[in-house]
Amino acid sequence: MSSIPKIVILGAGYGGVLTSLRLQKELNYNEADVTLVNKHDYHYITTHLHMPAAGTDNPENARVNISKLIDEFKIDFVKSTVVQIRPQDRKVILEDGTLSYDYLVIALGGEPETFGIPGMAEHAMNIRSINSVRLIREHIEYQFARFKREPHRTDYLTFVVGGAGFTGIEFVGELSDRIPELCKQFDVDPSLVKIYNIEAAPTALPGFDPELVQYAMEVLQKKGVTFRIGTAIKECKPDGVIVGDGEEIKAATVIWTGGIRGNRLIEEAGFETMRGRVKVDEFLRAPGHDNVFVLGDNSLVFNPEGRPYPPTAQIAMQEGVNCAHNLVASIRNQSLKPFTFQSKGTVASLGKGEAIGIAFGKKYKGRVAAWLKKAIDLRYLFIIGGIPLVLRKGKFL
Amino acid sequence: MSSIPKIVILGAGYGGVLTSLRLQKELNYNEADVTLVNKHDYHYITTHLHMPAAGTDNPENARVNISKLIDEFKIDFVKSTVVQIRPQDRKVILEDGTLSYDYLVIALGGEPETFGIPGMAEHAMNIRSINSVRLIREHIEYQFARFKREPHRTDYLTFVVGGAGFTGIEFVGELSDRIPELCKQFDVDPSLVKIYNIEAAPTALPGFDPELVQYAMEVLQKKGVTFRIGTAIKECKPDGVIVGDGEEIKAATVIWTGGIRGNRLIEEAGFETMRGRVKVDEFLRAPGHDNVFVLGDNSLVFNPEGRPYPPTAQIAMQEGVNCAHNLVASIRNQSLKPFTFQSKGTVASLGKGEAIGIAFGKKYKGRVAAWLKKAIDLRYLFIIGGIPLVLRKGKFL
């Protein structure tokens, strides 16, 4: 039995992968045992999932085998599902075993937040994993095939996207690109297809630059998207949604992108949470647990104005880097480094050749923004997998 | 108003297309008005439909635009659905109009015969048109995507094919080729997938050479097909089938290939029928209607031993040629030619590189039979569309 500290990292999303990559670089030989646990043997690029969900890209391009990312001589990988976290015992219960830890990194990713809207959890699909987006893609294609056999069922051709945040907007952008292809493939009149994007907030992309939001909505409206902004979904049913004033929109496809909350395992473990998220200390640790770091969707980090940063890939990656640093420092009894978020800008895709974004303190839209988006995507692939991954999964056109 | 005879051909399947092609060749200028009516603006190659249904080929390869087949200077094409045939008025009622005729060719194709099995018409899918096979293909893919989100639902991965005649056997051959691809695409363990081929008759491919049937079953069993021969389906439910002794097979996909009957429009028109088919005279005319020819699945033609020929593409094509000849002879007051079926052999595909067949008085199996099948397919494309169609739609590998 080695007496070196054991680090267990739960989840191979943005936070978990960046923590792992940094640890394998910074730790000396035999300085710690590191184990990465993930449900699947692949990492997925969550910010790409709106494309395979709509069917405009292959799901394979949105995932990378973990064995291609981590050095398995330095980090053990366990493919399993976490069932329970027991901070009092310093143990993690897996579906098929138990892991003990000295340090724990919780980077499990979040869950859809449905805000108690009746039926939403049961009847809507979510853009959140390779499996979930393959379901959405197949579901959409299936509706076209079904419509050809039951041509009175125009609800098969009605698509409701709940939430006009980043995921919702990026998804309707892709979907509106995909519809003409599907219409051609299945001999369907494109004028029968309806895409609704419904948002309860008074604007699409809340918090984003209003001029760019206006531009985005115009681009998407031209592509056939109908917006219902400032309109809450009251109920989701198997055959559609009921909105604001009781109006029913019949739709065989409802996709909910309206919110993310923390993973339920964290509440169950006894950590103090807000909407399932842990308000971490300045070093990203759970209050009262100096050996437990919480990253990404499960972590609540506040900006200097005292408002929480929205959960993005960008912040999760920076948290991973900081967490790895603080793990190494903890092991070496050095002082920890407080986390500060450095925004590198934000770009939202609106489908092929169109995007909006803010970067380097400037606004971008149209083709330039779309190129910026590609550059960000390529940069990420480079960070996690170097040039080989860029060449294998990168989209250059 | 011209006083030249009006010929109306209902259906652009094998019989209708061959009749049209021959008429446009044999009729002199202004000798008759010919109108071809079809539900779609394309002809489909029914004998190929098992491939797009399983997803091993693109549905586009199984259809040809009618405008590429017929010479629209010689034959009028009307895209419409036939609602009623009124032989007493010499009229055909279409969804959006009415056609009068002097001569009528009924080549509408058949309908699935479910032999009164409860639930079969409601819950099973059929391999019978481009729209129906696109539905099957999408339905199958959708089940794989659903399974990944509900891994306890192994019924999503269970496929029941009712009927082990030609269509059933050819379909399970393709499906068993397709399953490994789908398992890879959706990360599904192939051992969880089950394909059942259920046949009430005491043998698969009833009437076919027993040695070849044995060979076919062995090939398909090795590919993972479970046969239930001599086993009737008692009931089809939304979630599976009940067979012989009350055993329930849970399956989210049931495809019925167990029988074809004549089109209901023919009974409704008052023609005398057996299972919806018209026992035509030796010139392929409906008894008592010298101006109405009935071809293909709607026609009952007896072999010299007094047993009806099974409805195949081969016989429908030969009937089309004979019908065109007899139409021209009728117009010219010449004597009609009796129809005789010349069997050119039969080949059944068992998936990639495997088939069984009888041709030129010999038995074939394996790779040779698979080549023979391809030759037959290419020959058909050549007959209906010449070299250009062979090059466009032919499969040479």
Short mmCIF file of C-alpha atoms in Angstrom, two decimals, chain A residues 42 60 63 125-126 128-132 134-135 138-139 141-143 145-146 148-149 184-187, chain B residues 42 60 63 125-126 128-132 134-135 138-139 141-143 145-146 148-149 184-187:
data_model
loop_
_atom_site.label_atom_id
_atom_site.label_comp_id
_atom_site.label_asym_id
_atom_site.label_seq_id
_atom_site.Cartn_x
_atom_site.Cartn_y
_atom_site.Cartn_z
CA TYR A 42 -15.41 9.53 -23.75
CA GLU A 60 -18.69 11.53 -33.31
CA ARG A 63 -16.77 13.39 -28.48
CA MET A 125 -35.78 16.26 -24.38
CA ASN A 126 -32.54 17.97 -23.34
CA ARG A 128 -26.86 17.51 -22.57
CA SER A 129 -24.98 14.40 -23.65
CA ILE A 130 -24.09 12.35 -26.70
CA ASN A 131 -26.93 9.96 -25.90
CA SER A 132 -29.45 12.75 -25.43
CA ARG A 134 -28.62 11.26 -30.67
CA LEU A 135 -32.14 10.84 -29.29
CA GLU A 138 -33.39 10.49 -34.37
CA HIS A 139 -36.60 11.79 -32.86
CA GLU A 141 -36.01 12.49 -38.36
CA TYR A 142 -38.63 10.03 -37.15
CA GLN A 143 -41.26 12.79 -37.06
CA ALA A 145 -41.01 9.86 -41.60
CA ARG A 146 -44.19 9.59 -39.50
CA LYS A 148 -45.45 11.10 -44.56
CA ARG A 149 -47.69 8.27 -43.36
CA LYS A 184 -35.92 17.39 -49.31
CA GLN A 185 -35.01 13.97 -47.96
CA PHE A 186 -38.58 13.14 -46.92
CA ASP A 187 -40.49 15.02 -49.67
CA TYR B 42 -41.89 8.53 -58.84
CA GLU B 60 -33.28 7.38 -53.30
CA ARG B 63 -37.04 5.22 -56.74
CA MET B 125 -45.22 -1.48 -40.15
CA ASN B 126 -45.06 -2.70 -43.74
CA ARG B 128 -44.47 -1.37 -49.28
CA SER B 129 -43.52 2.13 -50.38
CA ILE B 130 -40.77 4.72 -50.11
CA ASN B 131 -42.68 6.44 -47.31
CA SER B 132 -43.24 3.21 -45.42
CA ARG B 134 -38.33 5.54 -44.55
CA LEU B 135 -40.60 5.16 -41.52
CA GLU B 138 -36.15 5.96 -38.87
CA HIS B 139 -38.17 3.92 -36.40
CA GLU B 141 -32.67 4.08 -35.53
CA TYR B 142 -34.92 5.85 -33.05
CA GLN B 143 -35.19 2.68 -30.94
CA ALA B 145 -31.33 6.20 -29.51
CA ARG B 146 -34.18 5.62 -27.03
CA LYS B 148 -29.42 4.60 -24.61
CA ARG B 149 -31.64 6.81 -22.46
CA LYS B 184 -21.37 0.82 -33.20
CA GLN B 185 -23.04 4.12 -34.01
CA PHE B 186 -25.07 4.15 -30.78
CA ASP B 187 -22.61 2.34 -28.46
#
